[in-house]
XYZ file of C-alpha atoms in Angstrom:
475
model
C 105.100 179.452 -189.245
C 105.445 175.843 -188.140
C 106.669 173.402 -190.732
C 104.772 170.220 -189.841
C 106.627 168.117 -192.406
C 109.997 169.059 -190.906
C 108.636 168.469 -187.393
C 107.425 164.992 -188.349
C 110.785 164.015 -189.844
C 112.708 165.415 -186.863
C 110.546 164.492 -183.864
C 107.657 162.403 -185.198
C 108.022 159.745 -182.438
C 108.064 162.389 -179.691
C 104.942 164.104 -181.069
C 103.233 160.709 -181.077
C 104.317 159.991 -177.479
C 103.155 163.412 -176.266
C 99.769 162.809 -177.859
C 99.544 159.286 -176.427
C 100.562 160.490 -172.973
C 97.975 163.292 -172.915
C 95.244 160.954 -174.212
C 96.245 158.490 -171.491
C 95.947 161.161 -168.812
C 92.478 162.066 -170.110
C 91.375 158.420 -170.241
C 92.691 157.854 -166.736
C 90.759 160.855 -165.415
C 87.539 159.706 -167.111
C 87.725 155.923 -166.670
C 89.634 155.886 -163.362
C 90.361 152.303 -162.193
C 88.726 150.825 -165.284
C 91.713 152.124 -167.280
C 94.268 150.311 -165.101
C 94.257 147.016 -166.996
C 94.006 148.628 -170.425
C 96.790 151.131 -169.743
C 99.611 148.579 -170.044
C 98.491 147.563 -173.553
C 97.869 151.206 -174.406
C 101.379 152.208 -173.287
C 103.055 149.321 -175.085
C 101.242 150.165 -178.320
C 102.281 153.806 -177.908
C 105.947 152.813 -177.623
C 105.787 150.340 -180.499
C 104.088 153.050 -182.556
C 106.898 155.490 -181.730
C 109.456 152.916 -182.910
C 107.525 152.461 -186.153
C 107.421 156.228 -186.754
C 111.180 156.475 -186.090
C 111.690 153.746 -188.704
C 109.420 155.529 -191.201
C 111.376 158.784 -190.878
C 114.731 157.090 -190.372
C 116.807 159.679 -192.257
C 115.770 162.329 -189.732
C 115.543 166.060 -190.114
C 115.699 169.432 -188.354
C 112.962 171.576 -186.813
C 112.270 174.489 -184.468
C 115.148 176.559 -185.853
C 117.743 173.946 -185.020
C 116.581 173.085 -181.495
C 116.028 169.487 -182.589
C 117.911 167.526 -185.228
C 117.925 163.803 -185.905
C 119.910 161.475 -188.110
C 120.230 157.751 -188.701
C 122.610 157.348 -185.732
C 120.117 158.546 -183.124
C 117.077 157.123 -184.918
C 118.620 153.652 -184.778
C 118.875 154.062 -181.008
C 115.294 155.342 -180.843
C 113.926 152.266 -182.601
C 115.762 149.880 -180.284
C 114.941 151.856 -177.111
C 111.224 152.250 -177.888
C 110.743 148.593 -178.807
C 112.529 147.445 -175.653
C 110.538 149.931 -173.552
C 107.307 148.546 -174.989
C 108.354 144.979 -174.163
C 109.287 146.030 -170.615
C 105.793 147.469 -170.216
C 104.116 144.335 -171.597
C 105.806 142.089 -169.058
C 105.096 144.457 -166.131
C 101.345 143.954 -165.854
C 101.291 140.582 -164.085
C 103.898 141.653 -161.518
C 102.033 144.863 -160.768
C 98.730 143.032 -160.353
C 100.231 140.548 -157.906
C 101.564 143.425 -155.810
C 98.380 145.477 -155.990
C 99.985 148.367 -157.853
C 98.634 147.849 -161.378
C 97.627 151.471 -161.842
C 97.466 153.389 -165.099
C 100.001 155.934 -163.838
C 102.734 153.316 -164.309
C 102.135 153.061 -168.050
C 101.853 156.842 -168.401
C 105.119 157.386 -166.541
C 106.796 154.899 -168.891
C 105.410 156.792 -171.893
C 106.756 160.095 -170.550
C 110.103 158.480 -169.721
C 110.221 157.300 -173.348
C 109.385 160.845 -174.402
C 112.417 162.010 -172.429
C 114.569 159.399 -174.176
C 113.386 160.661 -177.544
C 113.997 164.286 -176.591
C 117.602 163.761 -175.530
C 118.278 161.757 -178.682
C 116.718 164.511 -180.828
C 118.424 167.386 -179.002
C 120.579 169.772 -181.043
C 120.712 172.448 -178.362
C 121.712 172.518 -174.702
C 118.220 173.677 -173.691
C 116.488 170.830 -175.520
C 118.986 168.376 -174.039
C 118.274 169.523 -170.489
C 114.515 169.408 -170.994
C 114.812 165.829 -172.222
C 117.094 164.812 -169.359
C 114.657 166.162 -166.782
C 111.634 164.589 -168.493
C 113.348 161.199 -168.378
C 114.724 161.702 -164.867
C 111.525 162.878 -163.160
C 109.556 159.985 -164.617
C 112.299 157.561 -163.547
C 112.356 158.827 -159.946
C 108.641 158.133 -159.557
C 108.897 154.740 -161.270
C 111.688 153.688 -158.891
C 109.463 154.498 -155.890
C 106.239 153.197 -157.453
C 105.696 150.634 -154.681
C 105.045 153.389 -152.171
C 104.225 150.884 -149.385
C 107.620 149.205 -149.806
C 110.481 150.653 -147.771
C 113.021 149.371 -150.307
C 111.217 150.975 -153.223
C 110.831 154.289 -151.409
C 114.510 154.246 -150.463
C 115.483 153.509 -154.071
C 113.384 156.403 -155.334
C 114.801 158.795 -152.737
C 118.424 157.830 -153.449
C 117.847 158.129 -157.164
C 116.202 161.527 -156.748
C 118.860 163.048 -154.454
C 121.837 161.835 -156.473
C 120.044 162.535 -159.750
C 119.373 166.122 -158.678
C 123.083 166.546 -157.929
C 124.028 165.158 -161.354
C 121.440 167.357 -163.091
C 122.900 170.374 -161.314
C 126.395 169.504 -162.526
C 125.103 168.983 -166.063
C 123.278 172.315 -165.974
C 126.284 174.161 -164.514
C 128.548 172.641 -167.152
C 126.100 173.629 -169.891
C 125.967 177.190 -168.536
C 129.778 177.395 -168.599
C 129.850 176.130 -172.178
C 127.235 178.713 -173.119
C 129.097 181.469 -171.269
C 132.362 180.833 -173.092
C 130.893 180.171 -176.549
C 127.928 182.536 -176.590
C 125.576 179.880 -177.980
C 123.558 176.893 -176.805
C 123.426 175.318 -180.256
C 125.410 172.097 -180.681
C 126.552 173.280 -184.090
C 127.671 176.657 -182.726
C 129.543 175.060 -179.830
C 131.264 172.615 -182.193
C 132.521 175.570 -184.246
C 133.946 177.431 -181.230
C 137.559 177.330 -180.127
C 138.258 175.333 -176.986
C 139.067 177.556 -173.987
C 139.832 176.770 -170.360
C 136.338 177.790 -169.276
C 134.712 175.731 -172.021
C 136.859 172.765 -171.013
C 135.623 173.013 -167.413
C 132.062 173.126 -168.724
C 132.686 170.074 -170.907
C 134.074 168.095 -167.957
C 131.067 168.961 -165.782
C 128.737 167.897 -168.586
C 130.625 164.611 -168.883
C 130.213 164.049 -165.140
C 126.483 164.798 -165.274
C 125.923 162.521 -168.257
C 128.104 159.789 -166.723
C 125.657 159.637 -163.815
C 122.781 159.104 -166.233
C 124.528 156.107 -167.813
C 125.711 154.821 -164.384
C 129.406 155.009 -165.249
C 131.991 154.906 -162.466
C 132.709 156.769 -160.284
C 129.171 158.212 -160.635
C 127.692 154.725 -160.336
C 126.848 154.495 -156.634
C 123.081 154.699 -157.118
C 122.839 151.818 -159.570
C 122.960 148.637 -157.397
C 120.693 150.149 -154.727
C 118.102 151.389 -157.220
C 118.110 148.141 -159.212
C 117.622 146.153 -155.994
C 114.983 148.395 -154.409
C 112.900 149.366 -157.426
C 110.138 147.005 -158.619
C 111.690 144.359 -160.858
C 109.892 145.543 -164.055
C 111.238 149.037 -163.382
C 114.752 147.625 -163.059
C 114.229 145.836 -166.371
C 113.237 149.127 -167.987
C 116.103 151.123 -166.422
C 118.738 148.589 -167.473
C 117.705 148.471 -171.117
C 115.795 151.245 -172.905
C 117.074 154.397 -171.081
C 120.549 152.846 -170.980
C 120.563 152.472 -174.766
C 119.312 156.021 -175.271
C 121.599 157.657 -172.697
C 124.832 156.077 -173.938
C 124.055 156.997 -177.538
C 123.309 160.567 -176.393
C 126.619 160.627 -174.502
C 128.413 159.485 -177.658
C 126.471 161.894 -179.872
C 127.457 164.879 -177.707
C 131.104 163.885 -177.529
C 131.262 163.195 -181.277
C 129.139 166.073 -182.582
C 129.561 168.858 -180.014
C 133.104 168.314 -178.753
C 134.410 166.264 -181.669
C 137.062 168.819 -182.627
C 138.447 168.652 -179.073
C 138.685 164.865 -178.960
C 142.265 165.051 -177.741
C 140.935 166.959 -174.706
C 138.254 164.456 -173.654
C 139.481 161.092 -174.914
C 141.604 160.426 -171.821
C 138.749 161.462 -169.497
C 136.330 159.057 -171.184
C 138.984 156.318 -171.195
C 139.518 156.709 -167.436
C 135.758 156.555 -166.800
C 135.554 153.459 -169.017
C 138.425 151.746 -167.193
C 136.998 152.515 -163.747
C 133.549 151.309 -164.797
C 134.901 148.000 -166.077
C 137.005 147.388 -162.969
C 134.433 148.482 -160.356
C 131.552 146.750 -162.125
C 133.367 143.447 -162.595
C 134.941 143.186 -159.151
C 131.874 144.630 -157.401
C 129.620 141.910 -158.818
C 131.840 139.095 -157.502
C 130.624 139.472 -153.896
C 126.914 139.948 -154.612
C 124.302 137.477 -153.404
C 121.262 139.395 -154.674
C 120.720 138.819 -158.385
C 119.367 142.323 -159.034
C 122.398 143.923 -157.378
C 124.622 141.614 -159.422
C 122.895 142.791 -162.603
C 123.388 146.377 -161.406
C 127.153 145.910 -161.138
C 127.154 144.029 -164.433
C 125.443 147.055 -165.978
C 128.238 149.315 -164.723
C 130.868 147.043 -166.277
C 129.018 146.916 -169.590
C 128.761 150.702 -169.662
C 132.551 150.684 -169.374
C 132.811 148.383 -172.397
C 130.534 150.714 -174.368
C 132.632 153.740 -173.409
C 135.673 152.093 -174.985
C 133.890 152.593 -178.315
C 133.129 156.216 -177.408
C 136.786 156.828 -176.554
C 137.741 155.354 -179.951
C 136.034 158.286 -181.689
C 133.225 158.608 -184.249
C 134.952 156.994 -187.223
C 136.030 153.855 -185.370
C 133.612 153.646 -182.465
C 130.123 154.726 -183.575
C 129.174 151.490 -185.357
C 130.616 149.137 -182.705
C 128.855 151.153 -179.994
C 125.465 150.543 -181.634
C 126.230 146.835 -182.125
C 127.291 146.347 -178.520
C 124.463 148.363 -176.963
C 121.759 146.736 -179.117
C 122.799 143.240 -178.063
C 123.363 144.268 -174.443
C 120.033 146.109 -174.068
C 118.073 143.136 -175.419
C 120.030 140.713 -173.219
C 119.578 142.874 -170.116
C 115.822 143.008 -170.653
C 115.795 139.223 -171.006
C 117.802 138.714 -167.820
C 115.468 140.887 -165.767
C 112.520 139.096 -167.365
C 114.154 135.902 -166.132
C 114.177 137.309 -162.597
C 110.483 138.149 -163.026
C 109.832 134.619 -164.245
C 111.079 133.025 -161.032
C 108.593 133.221 -158.197
C 108.338 130.894 -155.222
C 105.486 130.568 -152.726
C 107.236 133.033 -150.400
C 107.664 135.719 -153.052
C 110.001 136.708 -155.857
C 113.348 134.980 -156.260
C 116.172 137.450 -155.672
C 118.920 135.445 -153.975
C 121.393 133.847 -156.376
C 121.322 130.530 -154.489
C 117.540 130.362 -154.932
C 118.118 129.617 -158.618
C 119.176 126.092 -157.656
C 117.448 123.336 -159.572
C 116.018 125.596 -162.262
C 117.214 123.253 -165.019
C 115.262 120.354 -163.497
C 112.089 122.286 -162.761
C 111.918 124.668 -165.754
C 114.462 123.539 -168.371
C 113.336 125.907 -171.169
C 113.729 128.941 -168.905
C 117.098 127.702 -167.607
C 118.419 127.217 -171.145
C 117.222 130.660 -172.265
C 118.772 132.347 -169.219
C 122.009 130.419 -169.720
C 122.207 131.654 -173.326
C 121.662 135.246 -172.145
C 124.239 134.976 -169.346
C 126.760 133.342 -171.693
C 126.117 136.045 -174.295
C 126.482 138.969 -171.854
C 129.711 137.463 -170.522
C 131.176 137.853 -174.030
C 132.014 134.202 -174.580
C 131.596 132.712 -178.073
C 129.555 131.696 -179.954
C 126.540 133.813 -178.937
C 125.783 137.377 -180.054
C 127.309 139.140 -177.045
C 130.746 137.873 -178.043
C 130.559 139.708 -181.364
C 129.353 142.902 -179.685
C 132.281 142.883 -177.293
C 134.662 141.914 -180.105
C 133.523 144.944 -182.133
C 134.252 147.254 -179.192
C 137.618 145.549 -178.612
C 138.625 146.017 -182.252
C 137.596 149.686 -182.142
C 139.812 150.200 -179.085
C 142.761 148.456 -180.741
C 142.429 150.438 -183.980
C 142.237 153.686 -181.985
C 145.456 152.824 -180.158
C 143.771 152.463 -176.755
C 145.885 149.455 -175.820
C 145.791 149.886 -171.977
C 142.008 150.263 -172.124
C 141.574 147.120 -174.212
C 143.777 145.215 -171.756
C 141.461 146.332 -168.934
C 138.505 145.213 -171.076
C 139.967 141.721 -171.413
C 140.867 141.476 -167.706
C 137.426 142.720 -166.632
C 135.770 140.229 -168.975
C 137.772 137.377 -167.461
C 136.891 138.527 -163.924
C 133.216 138.724 -164.875
C 133.227 135.002 -165.680
C 133.461 134.450 -161.933
C 129.863 135.534 -161.402
C 128.364 134.758 -164.805
C 129.481 131.120 -164.756
C 128.422 130.842 -161.104
C 124.858 131.658 -162.175
C 124.936 128.922 -164.823
C 126.454 126.440 -162.373
C 123.718 127.093 -159.778
C 120.909 126.795 -162.351
C 122.230 123.560 -163.862
C 123.903 121.628 -161.052
C 122.698 122.784 -157.614
C 119.935 120.972 -155.786
C 116.450 122.455 -156.061
C 114.970 124.129 -152.999
C 111.287 125.086 -153.247
C 109.071 124.780 -156.298
C 108.642 127.628 -158.772
C 105.186 129.089 -159.298
C 103.558 129.560 -162.702
C 104.262 132.970 -164.194
C 102.796 135.153 -166.929
C 103.137 134.027 -170.518
C 104.307 137.505 -171.574
C 107.328 137.274 -169.264
C 108.285 133.843 -170.596
C 107.899 135.152 -174.137
C 110.262 138.086 -173.474
C 112.909 135.768 -171.973
C 112.725 133.347 -174.885
C 112.641 136.102 -177.525
C 115.625 137.904 -175.931
C 117.677 134.712 -175.868
C 116.698 133.913 -179.458
C 117.506 137.399 -180.801
C 120.502 138.539 -178.725
C 122.056 135.134 -178.265
C 121.317 133.087 -181.361
C 119.921 135.275 -184.167
C 122.709 137.877 -183.957
C 125.223 135.042 -183.842
C 124.270 134.175 -187.425
C 123.331 137.658 -188.643
C 126.027 139.715 -186.934
C 127.324 140.947 -190.298
C 123.855 142.183 -191.179
C 123.624 143.982 -187.831
C 127.105 145.387 -188.418
C 126.050 146.693 -191.811
C 122.951 148.347 -190.315
C 124.950 150.002 -187.546
C 127.692 151.161 -189.927
C 125.058 152.733 -192.154
C 123.441 154.346 -189.131
C 126.817 155.737 -187.998
C 127.149 157.529 -191.343
C 124.452 159.895 -190.079
C 127.033 161.499 -187.797
C 128.652 163.039 -190.840
C 125.387 164.289 -192.288
């Protein structure tokens, strides 16, 4: 007999999102085009509602005979991911209307992608994990190619689908090896099994499959192309909410499932982290398209986050949540900034087109400068404290070579971050900027205020929240 109380504590947000998604499908079938404009508000409310439910049942629970299990660690990530996903949906409507693609399917796909995020975060079994991964992935493939009349968007969706299918296959093959050598698909059962050669091969294949999902090097090749080709609101969504969820899932699996074999995977994760930081930082130096630059920046920041994963659950869980919370909010704000810059010829994507922004739109230029400065890890803004927390975790874990790479990569990244600020503040203006939606401006300003300034003053409060959330790993 189903225990509805246990189900609500364990997967309340996912039950809400399933219901909202199915209601949305029904409304779309009945109202047709009349639902297009409403769907964006409907989807945003659904995601904000899911975040509220995750906060209400923050302690988590277990349901379906152990197939799903949540704790404060994953519920913290759910709250952040759902709120950011809702904001990404709010600021998408104007862009979609201008391009003639404001259809209700976009909001529904975002809801189902959020459902996939919730499922992977709630997973306590290899089968549940794979179902969540595919729910998120299939929705993401369609979102990337949502501008079906755009060759770039179609190419982005196709690349994402082909490479994503390969990564899903590796994840599934690794999971099958782990099951074959342990005799169970339960995370708890796998954690209690002795490490064997076959199980180790399965673990490595799972790491590779999950590394693709978080766009870590060397499984990163899809990221710049998809970020550039996908509609800008889709890039904003990809770079923030699923990124937050996927990295926390990666950490949760390494800590909870393979935690006893940390000596077997720590070096692998450290190598992936080092490669991501190096490739992301140096790759961004030569970019002239701002969305591709943000794609490479995302790869580098995934590397920084993986330093915390390599540090282990005791030292790295809290810093990981600090860093990813600040980064996800900042990334959403940066993509909102790209959305906010439109010229008579179309959207601004070239870095040099940002020239004169400080003279034409000073408030936007200041907000973007705060976000860029914060993401670069320079004091005094919030991003500095996020990167400092990861750095300290690496030092305390004895990962000295990895922390050296972190510092070097951060210094290299100043080459493109400071170039953006220089162009916005000192270069001559080219063409005028068109008026944009108030929701986009609001997201940029709010992101700069929260990630850059608010967390600068309340970083200890955020640190306390994340440390308390990390205690759920031991529950």
